[in-house]
PDB file of C-alpha atoms and ligand atoms in Angstrom:
ATOM      1  CA  MET A   1       5.998  -0.781   3.108  1.00 94.00           C
ATOM      2  CA  ILE A   2       3.383  -2.234   0.839  1.00 96.00           C
ATOM      3  CA  ASP A   3       2.631  -1.784  -2.849  1.00 97.00           C
ATOM      4  CA  LEU A   4       0.037  -4.098  -4.356  1.00 98.00           C
ATOM      5  CA  HIS A   5      -0.357  -2.480  -7.775  1.00 98.00           C
ATOM      6  CA  LEU A   6       2.668  -2.624 -10.079  1.00 98.00           C
ATOM      7  CA  HIS A   7       3.013  -2.878 -13.854  1.00 98.00           C
ATOM      8  CA  THR A   8       5.914  -4.350 -15.818  1.00 97.00           C
ATOM      9  CA  THR A   9       6.919  -4.840 -19.468  1.00 96.00           C
ATOM     10  CA  ALA A  10       4.657  -7.912 -19.435  1.00 96.00           C
ATOM     11  CA  SER A  11       1.901  -5.329 -20.029  1.00 96.00           C
ATOM     12  CA  ASP A  12       2.426  -1.589 -20.416  1.00 96.00           C
ATOM     13  CA  GLY A  13       5.062  -0.833 -17.784  1.00 97.00           C
ATOM     14  CA  GLN A  14       8.477   0.553 -18.672  1.00 96.00           C
ATOM     15  CA  TYR A  15      10.579  -1.868 -16.613  1.00 97.00           C
ATOM     16  CA  SER A  16      10.975  -5.640 -16.653  1.00 97.00           C
ATOM     17  CA  PRO A  17       9.497  -7.664 -13.772  1.00 98.00           C
ATOM     18  CA  ARG A  18      12.993  -8.072 -12.326  1.00 98.00           C
ATOM     19  CA  GLU A  19      13.716  -4.342 -12.554  1.00 98.00           C
ATOM     20  CA  VAL A  20      10.402  -3.495 -10.884  1.00 98.00           C
ATOM     21  CA  MET A  21      11.172  -5.840  -7.970  1.00 98.00           C
ATOM     22  CA  LEU A  22      14.665  -4.357  -7.563  1.00 98.00           C
ATOM     23  CA  ARG A  23      13.215  -0.866  -7.545  1.00 98.00           C
ATOM     24  CA  ALA A  24      10.526  -1.887  -5.046  1.00 98.00           C
ATOM     25  CA  LYS A  25      13.215  -3.199  -2.703  1.00 98.00           C
ATOM     26  CA  LYS A  26      15.153   0.046  -3.087  1.00 97.00           C
ATOM     27  CA  MET A  27      12.035   2.041  -2.222  1.00 96.00           C
ATOM     28  CA  GLY A  28      11.667   0.068   1.011  1.00 95.00           C
ATOM     29  CA  ALA A  29       8.941  -2.365   0.007  1.00 96.00           C
ATOM     30  CA  THR A  30       8.315  -5.421   2.166  1.00 96.00           C
ATOM     31  CA  SER A  31       5.214  -6.783   0.374  1.00 97.00           C
ATOM     32  CA  VAL A  32       4.477  -6.412  -3.332  1.00 98.00           C
ATOM     33  CA  ALA A  33       2.115  -7.597  -6.048  1.00 98.00           C
ATOM     34  CA  VAL A  34       2.632  -7.494  -9.789  1.00 98.00           C
ATOM     35  CA  THR A  35      -0.713  -6.678 -11.443  1.00 98.00           C
ATOM     36  CA  ASP A  36      -0.183  -6.484 -15.178  1.00 98.00           C
ATOM     37  CA  HIS A  37      -3.173  -5.797 -17.431  1.00 97.00           C
ATOM     38  CA  ASP A  38      -4.847  -8.986 -18.625  1.00 97.00           C
ATOM     39  CA  THR A  39      -1.657 -11.061 -18.480  1.00 97.00           C
ATOM     40  CA  THR A  40       0.258 -13.237 -16.044  1.00 97.00           C
ATOM     41  CA  THR A  41       3.460 -13.514 -18.097  1.00 97.00           C
ATOM     42  CA  GLY A  42       5.467 -11.285 -15.728  1.00 97.00           C
ATOM     43  CA  ILE A  43       4.680 -13.243 -12.584  1.00 98.00           C
ATOM     44  CA  GLN A  44       7.361 -15.925 -12.707  1.00 98.00           C
ATOM     45  CA  GLU A  45      10.297 -13.553 -13.126  1.00 98.00           C
ATOM     46  CA  ALA A  46       8.884 -11.141 -10.554  1.00 98.00           C
ATOM     47  CA  ARG A  47       8.271 -13.891  -8.015  1.00 98.00           C
ATOM     48  CA  GLN A  48      11.758 -15.285  -8.415  1.00 98.00           C
ATOM     49  CA  THR A  49      13.338 -11.858  -7.949  1.00 98.00           C
ATOM     50  CA  ALA A  50      11.062 -11.041  -5.008  1.00 98.00           C
ATOM     51  CA  GLU A  51      12.141 -14.277  -3.318  1.00 98.00           C
ATOM     52  CA  GLU A  52      15.820 -13.437  -3.876  1.00 98.00           C
ATOM     53  CA  LEU A  53      15.237 -10.033  -2.312  1.00 98.00           C
ATOM     54  CA  GLY A  54      13.170 -11.304   0.623  1.00 98.00           C
ATOM     55  CA  LEU A  55       9.984  -9.510  -0.476  1.00 98.00           C
ATOM     56  CA  GLU A  56       6.579 -10.990   0.246  1.00 97.00           C
ATOM     57  CA  PHE A  57       5.051 -11.565  -3.206  1.00 98.00           C
ATOM     58  CA  PHE A  58       1.418 -11.785  -4.292  1.00 98.00           C
ATOM     59  CA  PRO A  59       0.860 -13.012  -7.856  1.00 98.00           C
ATOM     60  CA  GLY A  60      -1.677 -10.636  -9.335  1.00 98.00           C
ATOM     61  CA  ILE A  61      -3.507  -9.389 -12.390  1.00 98.00           C
ATOM     62  CA  GLU A  62      -5.561  -6.326 -13.349  1.00 98.00           C
ATOM     63  CA  ILE A  63      -8.544  -7.129 -15.522  1.00 98.00           C
ATOM     64  CA  SER A  64     -10.290  -4.392 -17.502  1.00 97.00           C
ATOM     65  CA  ALA A  65     -14.051  -4.823 -17.429  1.00 97.00           C
ATOM     66  CA  ALA A  66     -16.541  -3.816 -20.085  1.00 96.00           C
ATOM     67  CA  GLU A  67     -19.079  -1.736 -18.194  1.00 94.00           C
ATOM     68  CA  GLU A  68     -17.024   1.426 -17.696  1.00 91.00           C
ATOM     69  CA  ALA A  69     -13.898   2.995 -19.175  1.00 88.00           C
ATOM     70  CA  GLU A  70     -11.732   2.468 -16.084  1.00 93.00           C
ATOM     71  CA  LEU A  71     -13.528  -0.374 -14.319  1.00 97.00           C
ATOM     72  CA  HIS A  72     -10.540  -2.512 -13.363  1.00 98.00           C
ATOM     73  CA  ILE A  73     -10.565  -5.570 -11.133  1.00 98.00           C
ATOM     74  CA  LEU A  74      -7.393  -6.586  -9.344  1.00 98.00           C
ATOM     75  CA  GLY A  75      -6.891 -10.273  -8.585  1.00 98.00           C
ATOM     76  CA  TYR A  76      -4.519 -11.418  -5.827  1.00 98.00           C
ATOM     77  CA  GLY A  77      -3.135 -14.852  -5.057  1.00 98.00           C
ATOM     78  CA  ILE A  78      -4.239 -16.306  -8.374  1.00 97.00           C
ATOM     79  CA  ALA A  79      -2.783 -19.553  -9.678  1.00 96.00           C
ATOM     80  CA  SER A  80      -1.397 -17.906 -12.793  1.00 92.00           C
ATOM     81  CA  ASP A  81      -1.846 -20.981 -14.964  1.00 95.00           C
ATOM     82  CA  ALA A  82      -5.513 -21.491 -14.001  1.00 96.00           C
ATOM     83  CA  PRO A  83      -7.693 -22.113 -17.079  1.00 96.00           C
ATOM     84  CA  SER A  84     -10.199 -19.401 -16.081  1.00 96.00           C
ATOM     85  CA  VAL A  85      -7.540 -16.698 -16.010  1.00 97.00           C
ATOM     86  CA  GLN A  86      -5.663 -18.019 -19.042  1.00 98.00           C
ATOM     87  CA  ALA A  87      -8.864 -17.973 -21.116  1.00 97.00           C
ATOM     88  CA  LEU A  88      -9.361 -14.313 -20.227  1.00 97.00           C
ATOM     89  CA  CYS A  89      -5.738 -13.463 -21.005  1.00 97.00           C
ATOM     90  CA  GLN A  90      -5.900 -15.245 -24.351  1.00 97.00           C
ATOM     91  CA  ASN A  91      -9.043 -13.370 -25.280  1.00 96.00           C
ATOM     92  CA  GLY A  92      -7.552 -10.087 -24.066  1.00 96.00           C
ATOM     93  CA  SER A  93      -4.470 -10.623 -26.170  1.00 95.00           C
ATOM     94  CA  GLU A  94      -6.521 -11.286 -29.322  1.00 96.00           C
ATOM     95  CA  GLU A  95      -8.674  -8.218 -28.674  1.00 96.00           C
ATOM     96  CA  ARG A  96      -5.550  -6.105 -28.137  1.00 95.00           C
ATOM     97  CA  LYS A  97      -4.116  -7.269 -31.470  1.00 95.00           C
ATOM     98  CA  LYS A  98      -7.317  -6.256 -33.237  1.00 96.00           C
ATOM     99  CA  ARG A  99      -7.302  -2.930 -31.436  1.00 96.00           C
ATOM    100  CA  THR A 100      -3.713  -2.264 -32.487  1.00 96.00           C
ATOM    101  CA  GLU A 101      -4.755  -2.490 -36.145  1.00 96.00           C
ATOM    102  CA  LYS A 102      -7.753  -0.236 -35.578  1.00 97.00           C
ATOM    103  CA  LEU A 103      -5.789   2.286 -33.533  1.00 97.00           C
ATOM    104  CA  LEU A 104      -3.069   2.541 -36.172  1.00 97.00           C
ATOM    105  CA  ARG A 105      -5.703   3.263 -38.833  1.00 97.00           C
ATOM    106  CA  PHE A 106      -7.497   5.704 -36.507  1.00 98.00           C
ATOM    107  CA  LEU A 107      -4.300   7.715 -36.013  1.00 98.00           C
ATOM    108  CA  GLN A 108      -3.214   7.454 -39.649  1.00 97.00           C
ATOM    109  CA  ASN A 109      -6.623   8.797 -40.706  1.00 97.00           C
ATOM    110  CA  LYS A 110      -5.856  11.846 -38.605  1.00 97.00           C
ATOM    111  CA  GLY A 111      -2.758  12.448 -40.712  1.00 96.00           C
ATOM    112  CA  ILE A 112      -0.258  10.967 -38.236  1.00 97.00           C
ATOM    113  CA  PRO A 113       2.434   8.918 -40.015  1.00 95.00           C
ATOM    114  CA  ILE A 114       2.589   6.149 -37.394  1.00 96.00           C
ATOM    115  CA  THR A 115       3.406   2.523 -38.273  1.00 95.00           C
ATOM    116  CA  LEU A 116       3.483  -0.772 -36.398  1.00 95.00           C
ATOM    117  CA  GLU A 117       7.286  -0.623 -36.551  1.00 95.00           C
ATOM    118  CA  ASP A 118       7.224   2.653 -34.595  1.00 96.00           C
ATOM    119  CA  VAL A 119       5.132   1.053 -31.833  1.00 96.00           C
ATOM    120  CA  LYS A 120       7.385  -2.028 -31.774  1.00 94.00           C
ATOM    121  CA  ARG A 121      10.340   0.174 -30.866  1.00 93.00           C
ATOM    122  CA  VAL A 122       8.492   0.955 -27.631  1.00 93.00           C
ATOM    123  CA  ASN A 123       6.928  -2.401 -26.744  1.00 89.00           C
ATOM    124  CA  ASP A 124       9.505  -4.822 -28.218  1.00 84.00           C
ATOM    125  CA  GLY A 125       6.729  -6.276 -30.353  1.00 77.00           C
ATOM    126  CA  LYS A 126       4.976  -7.677 -27.285  1.00 80.00           C
ATOM    127  CA  THR A 127       1.513  -6.966 -25.900  1.00 75.00           C
ATOM    128  CA  SER A 128       0.287  -3.541 -26.825  1.00 87.00           C
ATOM    129  CA  GLY A 129      -1.386  -1.104 -24.492  1.00 95.00           C
ATOM    130  CA  ARG A 130      -2.472   2.479 -24.987  1.00 97.00           C
ATOM    131  CA  PRO A 131       0.605   3.736 -23.078  1.00 96.00           C
ATOM    132  CA  HIS A 132       2.805   2.181 -25.787  1.00 96.00           C
ATOM    133  CA  PHE A 133       0.937   4.216 -28.381  1.00 97.00           C
ATOM    134  CA  ALA A 134       1.151   7.319 -26.209  1.00 97.00           C
ATOM    135  CA  ARG A 135       4.938   6.907 -25.896  1.00 96.00           C
ATOM    136  CA  THR A 136       5.230   6.331 -29.646  1.00 97.00           C
ATOM    137  CA  LEU A 137       3.319   9.574 -30.305  1.00 97.00           C
ATOM    138  CA  VAL A 138       5.766  11.386 -28.029  1.00 97.00           C
ATOM    139  CA  ASP A 139       8.750   9.793 -29.827  1.00 96.00           C
ATOM    140  CA  LEU A 140       7.300  10.862 -33.178  1.00 97.00           C
ATOM    141  CA  GLY A 141       6.943  14.429 -31.937  1.00 97.00           C
ATOM    142  CA  VAL A 142       3.163  14.400 -32.435  1.00 97.00           C
ATOM    143  CA  VAL A 143       2.530  15.361 -28.799  1.00 98.00           C
ATOM    144  CA  SER A 144       4.844  16.572 -26.086  1.00 97.00           C
ATOM    145  CA  SER A 145       3.761  14.184 -23.313  1.00 97.00           C
ATOM    146  CA  VAL A 146       2.034  10.881 -22.648  1.00 97.00           C
ATOM    147  CA  SER A 147      -0.833  12.645 -20.908  1.00 96.00           C
ATOM    148  CA  GLU A 148      -1.321  14.897 -23.949  1.00 97.00           C
ATOM    149  CA  ALA A 149      -1.497  11.776 -26.145  1.00 98.00           C
ATOM    150  CA  PHE A 150      -4.213  10.363 -23.881  1.00 97.00           C
ATOM    151  CA  ASP A 151      -6.163  13.636 -23.798  1.00 97.00           C
ATOM    152  CA  GLN A 152      -6.007  14.280 -27.514  1.00 98.00           C
ATOM    153  CA  TYR A 153      -6.280  10.812 -29.007  1.00 98.00           C
ATOM    154  CA  LEU A 154      -6.637   7.902 -26.584  1.00 97.00           C
ATOM    155  CA  THR A 155      -9.507   8.857 -24.283  1.00 95.00           C
ATOM    156  CA  THR A 156     -11.775  10.795 -26.633  1.00 96.00           C
ATOM    157  CA  PRO A 157     -15.403   9.756 -27.218  1.00 94.00           C
ATOM    158  CA  GLU A 158     -14.414   8.979 -30.821  1.00 97.00           C
ATOM    159  CA  TYR A 159     -11.664   6.650 -29.597  1.00 97.00           C
ATOM    160  CA  TYR A 160     -14.041   4.787 -27.285  1.00 94.00           C
ATOM    161  CA  GLU A 161     -16.732   4.495 -29.950  1.00 94.00           C
ATOM    162  CA  THR A 162     -14.601   3.388 -32.870  1.00 95.00           C
ATOM    163  CA  VAL A 163     -11.390   1.807 -31.565  1.00 97.00           C
ATOM    164  CA  GLU A 164     -11.739   0.368 -28.072  1.00 95.00           C
ATOM    165  CA  ARG A 165     -11.510  -3.400 -27.707  1.00 95.00           C
ATOM    166  CA  LYS A 166     -14.129  -5.808 -26.353  1.00 95.00           C
ATOM    167  CA  LYS A 167     -13.708  -6.614 -22.684  1.00 97.00           C
ATOM    168  CA  PRO A 168     -15.199  -9.208 -20.355  1.00 97.00           C
ATOM    169  CA  THR A 169     -17.929  -8.102 -17.957  1.00 98.00           C
ATOM    170  CA  ALA A 170     -16.955  -7.411 -14.363  1.00 98.00           C
ATOM    171  CA  GLN A 171     -18.833 -10.553 -13.369  1.00 97.00           C
ATOM    172  CA  THR A 172     -16.757 -12.690 -15.751  1.00 97.00           C
ATOM    173  CA  GLY A 173     -13.514 -11.072 -14.552  1.00 98.00           C
ATOM    174  CA  ILE A 174     -14.323 -11.557 -10.875  1.00 97.00           C
ATOM    175  CA  ARG A 175     -15.410 -15.141 -11.449  1.00 96.00           C
ATOM    176  CA  ALA A 176     -12.203 -15.949 -13.327  1.00 97.00           C
ATOM    177  CA  ILE A 177     -10.099 -14.588 -10.461  1.00 97.00           C
ATOM    178  CA  CYS A 178     -12.179 -16.492  -7.943  1.00 97.00           C
ATOM    179  CA  GLN A 179     -11.914 -19.752  -9.925  1.00 96.00           C
ATOM    180  CA  ALA A 180      -8.139 -19.287 -10.004  1.00 96.00           C
ATOM    181  CA  GLY A 181      -8.135 -19.226  -6.190  1.00 96.00           C
ATOM    182  CA  GLY A 182      -7.650 -15.464  -6.103  1.00 97.00           C
ATOM    183  CA  VAL A 183      -9.266 -12.569  -4.309  1.00 98.00           C
ATOM    184  CA  ALA A 184     -10.954  -9.845  -6.395  1.00 98.00           C
ATOM    185  CA  VAL A 185     -10.513  -6.188  -5.457  1.00 98.00           C
ATOM    186  CA  LEU A 186     -11.978  -3.069  -7.086  1.00 98.00           C
ATOM    187  CA  ALA A 187      -9.071  -0.979  -8.433  1.00 98.00           C
ATOM    188  CA  HIS A 188      -8.820   2.824  -8.139  1.00 98.00           C
ATOM    189  CA  PRO A 189     -12.516   3.669  -7.543  1.00 98.00           C
ATOM    190  CA  TYR A 190     -11.668   7.336  -8.030  1.00 96.00           C
ATOM    191  CA  LEU A 191     -10.968   6.798 -11.748  1.00 96.00           C
ATOM    192  CA  LEU A 192     -14.594   5.718 -12.258  1.00 96.00           C
ATOM    193  CA  HIS A 193     -15.631   9.328 -11.626  1.00 95.00           C
ATOM    194  CA  LYS A 194     -18.855   8.238  -9.973  1.00 96.00           C
ATOM    195  CA  SER A 195     -20.876   9.993  -7.285  1.00 96.00           C
ATOM    196  CA  SER A 196     -20.794   8.447  -3.804  1.00 97.00           C
ATOM    197  CA  GLU A 197     -24.222   6.932  -4.389  1.00 97.00           C
ATOM    198  CA  GLU A 198     -23.273   5.482  -7.772  1.00 97.00           C
ATOM    199  CA  LEU A 199     -20.086   3.949  -6.413  1.00 98.00           C
ATOM    200  CA  GLU A 200     -21.910   2.397  -3.491  1.00 98.00           C
ATOM    201  CA  GLN A 201     -24.444   0.962  -5.920  1.00 98.00           C
ATOM    202  CA  LEU A 202     -21.667  -0.522  -8.076  1.00 98.00           C
ATOM    203  CA  ILE A 203     -20.121  -2.159  -5.026  1.00 98.00           C
ATOM    204  CA  GLN A 204     -23.489  -3.605  -4.079  1.00 98.00           C
ATOM    205  CA  GLU A 205     -23.693  -5.079  -7.575  1.00 98.00           C
ATOM    206  CA  LEU A 206     -20.167  -6.521  -7.545  1.00 98.00           C
ATOM    207  CA  ILE A 207     -20.204  -8.141  -4.095  1.00 97.00           C
ATOM    208  CA  PRO A 208     -22.616 -10.934  -5.117  1.00 96.00           C
ATOM    209  CA  TYR A 209     -20.241 -11.738  -8.003  1.00 96.00           C
ATOM    210  CA  GLY A 210     -17.454 -12.292  -5.486  1.00 96.00           C
ATOM    211  CA  LEU A 211     -15.805  -8.888  -4.991  1.00 98.00           C
ATOM    212  CA  GLN A 212     -13.887  -8.967  -1.709  1.00 98.00           C
ATOM    213  CA  GLY A 213     -11.932  -5.736  -1.520  1.00 98.00           C
ATOM    214  CA  ILE A 214     -11.434  -2.124  -2.483  1.00 98.00           C
ATOM    215  CA  GLU A 215      -8.223  -0.254  -3.318  1.00 98.00           C
ATOM    216  CA  VAL A 216      -8.588   2.495  -0.738  1.00 97.00           C
ATOM    217  CA  TYR A 217      -5.010   3.780  -0.895  1.00 96.00           C
ATOM    218  CA  TYR A 218      -4.046   4.767  -4.430  1.00 97.00           C
ATOM    219  CA  SER A 219      -1.741   7.380  -5.925  1.00 97.00           C
ATOM    220  CA  LYS A 220      -4.602   9.528  -7.166  1.00 96.00           C
ATOM    221  CA  HIS A 221      -6.806   9.305  -4.064  1.00 96.00           C
ATOM    222  CA  GLY A 222      -6.907  12.315  -1.782  1.00 93.00           C
ATOM    223  CA  ALA A 223      -7.773  12.329   1.912  1.00 93.00           C
ATOM    224  CA  GLU A 224     -11.506  12.737   1.295  1.00 95.00           C
ATOM    225  CA  GLU A 225     -11.630   9.803  -1.119  1.00 95.00           C
ATOM    226  CA  ARG A 226      -9.616   7.557   1.189  1.00 95.00           C
ATOM    227  CA  LYS A 227     -12.015   8.334   4.006  1.00 96.00           C
ATOM    228  CA  PHE A 228     -15.081   7.546   1.921  1.00 98.00           C
ATOM    229  CA  TYR A 229     -13.661   4.312   0.458  1.00 97.00           C
ATOM    230  CA  LEU A 230     -12.609   3.223   3.926  1.00 97.00           C
ATOM    231  CA  SER A 231     -16.163   3.789   5.155  1.00 98.00           C
ATOM    232  CA  LEU A 232     -17.482   1.669   2.270  1.00 98.00           C
ATOM    233  CA  ALA A 233     -14.975  -1.066   3.127  1.00 98.00           C
ATOM    234  CA  LYS A 234     -16.204  -1.077   6.712  1.00 98.00           C
ATOM    235  CA  ARG A 235     -19.882  -0.996   5.747  1.00 98.00           C
ATOM    236  CA  TYR A 236     -19.570  -3.939   3.355  1.00 98.00           C
ATOM    237  CA  GLY A 237     -16.833  -5.898   5.142  1.00 98.00           C
ATOM    238  CA  LEU A 238     -14.368  -5.477   2.281  1.00 98.00           C
ATOM    239  CA  LEU A 239     -10.604  -5.876   2.383  1.00 98.00           C
ATOM    240  CA  VAL A 240      -8.606  -2.668   2.101  1.00 97.00           C
ATOM    241  CA  THR A 241      -5.628  -2.563  -0.272  1.00 97.00           C
ATOM    242  CA  CYS A 242      -2.931  -0.122  -1.233  1.00 96.00           C
ATOM    243  CA  GLY A 243      -1.240   0.333  -4.603  1.00 97.00           C
ATOM    244  CA  SER A 244       0.717   2.947  -6.508  1.00 98.00           C
ATOM    245  CA  ASP A 245      -0.085   1.806 -10.094  1.00 98.00           C
ATOM    246  CA  PHE A 246       3.577   2.328 -10.922  1.00 98.00           C
ATOM    247  CA  HIS A 247       4.345   2.015 -14.646  1.00 98.00           C
ATOM    248  CA  GLY A 248       7.700   3.859 -14.804  1.00 98.00           C
ATOM    249  CA  GLU A 249       8.378   7.521 -15.476  1.00 97.00           C
ATOM    250  CA  ALA A 250       7.948   7.182 -19.254  1.00 95.00           C
ATOM    251  CA  VAL A 251       4.271   6.320 -18.679  1.00 96.00           C
ATOM    252  CA  LYS A 252       3.254   7.905 -15.364  1.00 96.00           C
ATOM    253  CA  PRO A 253       6.089  10.279 -14.458  1.00 95.00           C
ATOM    254  CA  GLU A 254       4.637  11.353 -11.126  1.00 96.00           C
ATOM    255  CA  ILE A 255       4.109   7.883  -9.602  1.00 98.00           C
ATOM    256  CA  GLU A 256       6.771   6.061  -7.556  1.00 97.00           C
ATOM    257  CA  ILE A 257       6.651   2.578  -6.018  1.00 97.00           C
ATOM    258  CA  CYS A 258       5.473   2.584  -2.380  1.00 96.00           C
ATOM    259  CA  ARG A 259       5.372   6.391  -2.430  1.00 95.00           C
ATOM    260  CA  GLY A 260       2.577   7.103  -4.894  1.00 96.00           C
ATOM    261  CA  ILE A 261       2.468  10.825  -5.584  1.00 96.00           C
ATOM    262  CA  GLY A 262       4.276  12.823  -2.934  1.00 90.00           C
ATOM    263  CA  ASN A 263       4.262  10.091  -0.316  1.00 89.00           C
ATOM    264  CA  ASN A 264       0.481   9.645  -0.275  1.00 89.00           C
ATOM    265  CA  LEU A 265       0.572   5.870   0.144  1.00 89.00           C
ATOM    266  CA  CYS A 266       2.206   5.724   3.536  1.00 76.00           C
ATOM    267  CA  PHE A 267      -0.928   4.673   5.391  1.00 75.00           C
ATOM    268  CA  CYS A 268      -0.615   0.948   4.792  1.00 79.00           C
ATOM    269  CA  ASP A 269       0.345  -1.473   7.527  1.00 84.00           C
ATOM    270  CA  GLU A 270       0.885  -5.154   8.170  1.00 90.00           C
ATOM    271  CA  THR A 271      -2.803  -5.769   8.938  1.00 94.00           C
ATOM    272  CA  MET A 272      -3.548  -5.216   5.262  1.00 96.00           C
ATOM    273  CA  THR A 273      -1.320  -8.019   3.995  1.00 97.00           C
ATOM    274  CA  GLU A 274      -2.295 -10.246   6.889  1.00 97.00           C
ATOM    275  CA  ASN A 275      -5.974  -9.874   5.954  1.00 97.00           C
ATOM    276  CA  LEU A 276      -5.199 -10.422   2.281  1.00 98.00           C
ATOM    277  CA  ARG A 277      -3.215 -13.582   3.049  1.00 98.00           C
ATOM    278  CA  LYS A 278      -6.119 -14.919   5.127  1.00 98.00           C
ATOM    279  CA  ALA A 279      -8.664 -14.110   2.405  1.00 97.00           C
ATOM    280  CA  ILE A 280      -6.553 -15.858  -0.257  1.00 97.00           C
ATOM    281  CA  LYS A 281      -6.163 -18.908   1.956  1.00 97.00           C
ATOM    282  CA  LYS A 282      -9.900 -19.030   2.572  1.00 95.00           C
ATOM    283  CA  GLN A 283     -10.646 -18.594  -1.116  1.00 95.00           C
ATOM    284  CA  LYS A 284      -8.344 -21.461  -2.080  1.00 93.00           C
ATOM    285  CA  ALA A 285      -9.886 -23.731   0.551  1.00 92.00           C
ATOM    286  CA  SER A 286     -13.510 -22.970  -0.302  1.00 88.00           C
ATOM    287  CA  GLN A 287     -13.354 -22.903  -4.126  1.00 72.00           C
ATOM    288  CA  ASN A 288     -16.743 -21.264  -3.778  1.00 75.00           C
ATOM    289  CA  CYS A 289     -17.421 -19.047  -6.813  1.00 82.00           C
ATOM    290  CA  THR A 290     -20.660 -17.597  -8.134  1.00 78.00           C
TER     291      THR A 290
HETATM  292  P1  AMP B   1      -5.198  -0.212 -22.163  1.00 89.70           P
HETATM  293  O1  AMP B   1      -5.470  -1.295 -21.170  1.00 89.70           O
HETATM  294  O2  AMP B   1      -4.207  -0.630 -23.191  1.00 89.70           O
HETATM  295  O3  AMP B   1      -6.438   0.370 -22.773  1.00 89.70           O
HETATM  296  O4  AMP B   1      -4.484   0.982 -21.384  1.00 89.70           O
HETATM  297  C1  AMP B   1      -4.866   1.335 -20.116  1.00 89.70           C
HETATM  298  C2  AMP B   1      -3.710   1.988 -19.419  1.00 89.70           C
HETATM  299  O5  AMP B   1      -3.624   3.339 -19.836  1.00 89.70           O
HETATM  300  C3  AMP B   1      -3.868   2.006 -17.917  1.00 89.70           C
HETATM  301  O6  AMP B   1      -2.659   1.611 -17.308  1.00 89.70           O
HETATM  302  C4  AMP B   1      -4.083   3.427 -17.574  1.00 89.70           C
HETATM  303  O7  AMP B   1      -3.546   3.764 -16.347  1.00 89.70           O
HETATM  304  C5  AMP B   1      -3.349   4.127 -18.685  1.00 89.70           C
HETATM  305  N1  AMP B   1      -3.858   5.476 -18.802  1.00 89.70           N
HETATM  306  C6  AMP B   1      -5.150   5.858 -18.941  1.00 89.70           C
HETATM  307  N2  AMP B   1      -5.223   7.220 -19.010  1.00 89.70           N
HETATM  308  C7  AMP B   1      -3.947   7.675 -18.880  1.00 89.70           C
HETATM  309  C8  AMP B   1      -3.331   8.970 -18.861  1.00 89.70           C
HETATM  310  N3  AMP B   1      -4.066  10.086 -18.993  1.00 89.70           N
HETATM  311  N4  AMP B   1      -1.968   9.041 -18.703  1.00 89.70           N
HETATM  312  C9  AMP B   1      -1.228   7.922 -18.581  1.00 89.70           C
HETATM  313  N5  AMP B   1      -1.746   6.686 -18.607  1.00 89.70           N
HETATM  314  C10 AMP B   1      -3.072   6.571 -18.739  1.00 89.70           C
HETATM  315 ZN1   ZN B   2      -1.319   0.301 -17.456  1.00 89.70          ZN
HETATM  316 FE1   FE B   3      -6.134   0.394 -13.760  1.00 89.70          FE
HETATM  317 FE1   FE B   4      -2.946  -0.450 -13.094  1.00 89.70          FE
END
């Protein structure tokens, strides 16, 4: 089984890279990718554990792009120390620090007695993502679930207007992945909430930047979506990938590695990883980036 979209404590996941690999093995995974948000710091530990467990491992990343709220680009096969990717990660980390300050003030101004110390109990003082804040709000008894925290505070128009951090454009993200010898894939198209026409238009815009694939199989994609994304992949000659977006039950309680939600990821086969391996090899050989 294949799962090419996993988060660890290197970003906003609940489990360490080693724990995620152990759980993947337990769930029957044969090929995995760690795709933390805007960081590569989990890759080494994950790779080492994957090797111990006999799992095929793709070093990955998930880059948030500026144009839309959930426009995320997955990068596979990246050299994690490549300057292009490290520059993006460095910038992302600085922007996240600034956002943490703003988000604390935003919540405090709403009368919530939340401090940096409270958040540090959840993220060990490391990189801070919105899920860390959501979990802190649950711990403080402000909301009863992570999804309530997102609905009430972390995805509101006011949040996006006044708190959200600066992000690189999709073009910059794709180029950085490409320059690091990686293959860029559009993550969870469903979360963009676009019409079929709008999504097709976006894909037409991203392909010239170097986009090579689309995450057709995803925990939140139903049969209709899978069918449409698959048709886009065929029409534009894109790679097809499969990922759960596992973060651990404290963040996304319904999502399991390799299973997605209620076993809806079980459509992936060896051809997928074979094609991805070939594309990565070709990318590394050509070094051709826009
Ligand atoms: P950030 O990159 O720190 O802005 O946080 C983005 C993360 O928040 C992504 O992993 C999303 O999957 C997660 N996220 C967004 N909306 C929700 C939600 N309603 N429930 C749980 N996680 C969410
Ligand atoms: Zn996340
Ligand atoms: Fe994402
Ligand atoms: Fe993700």
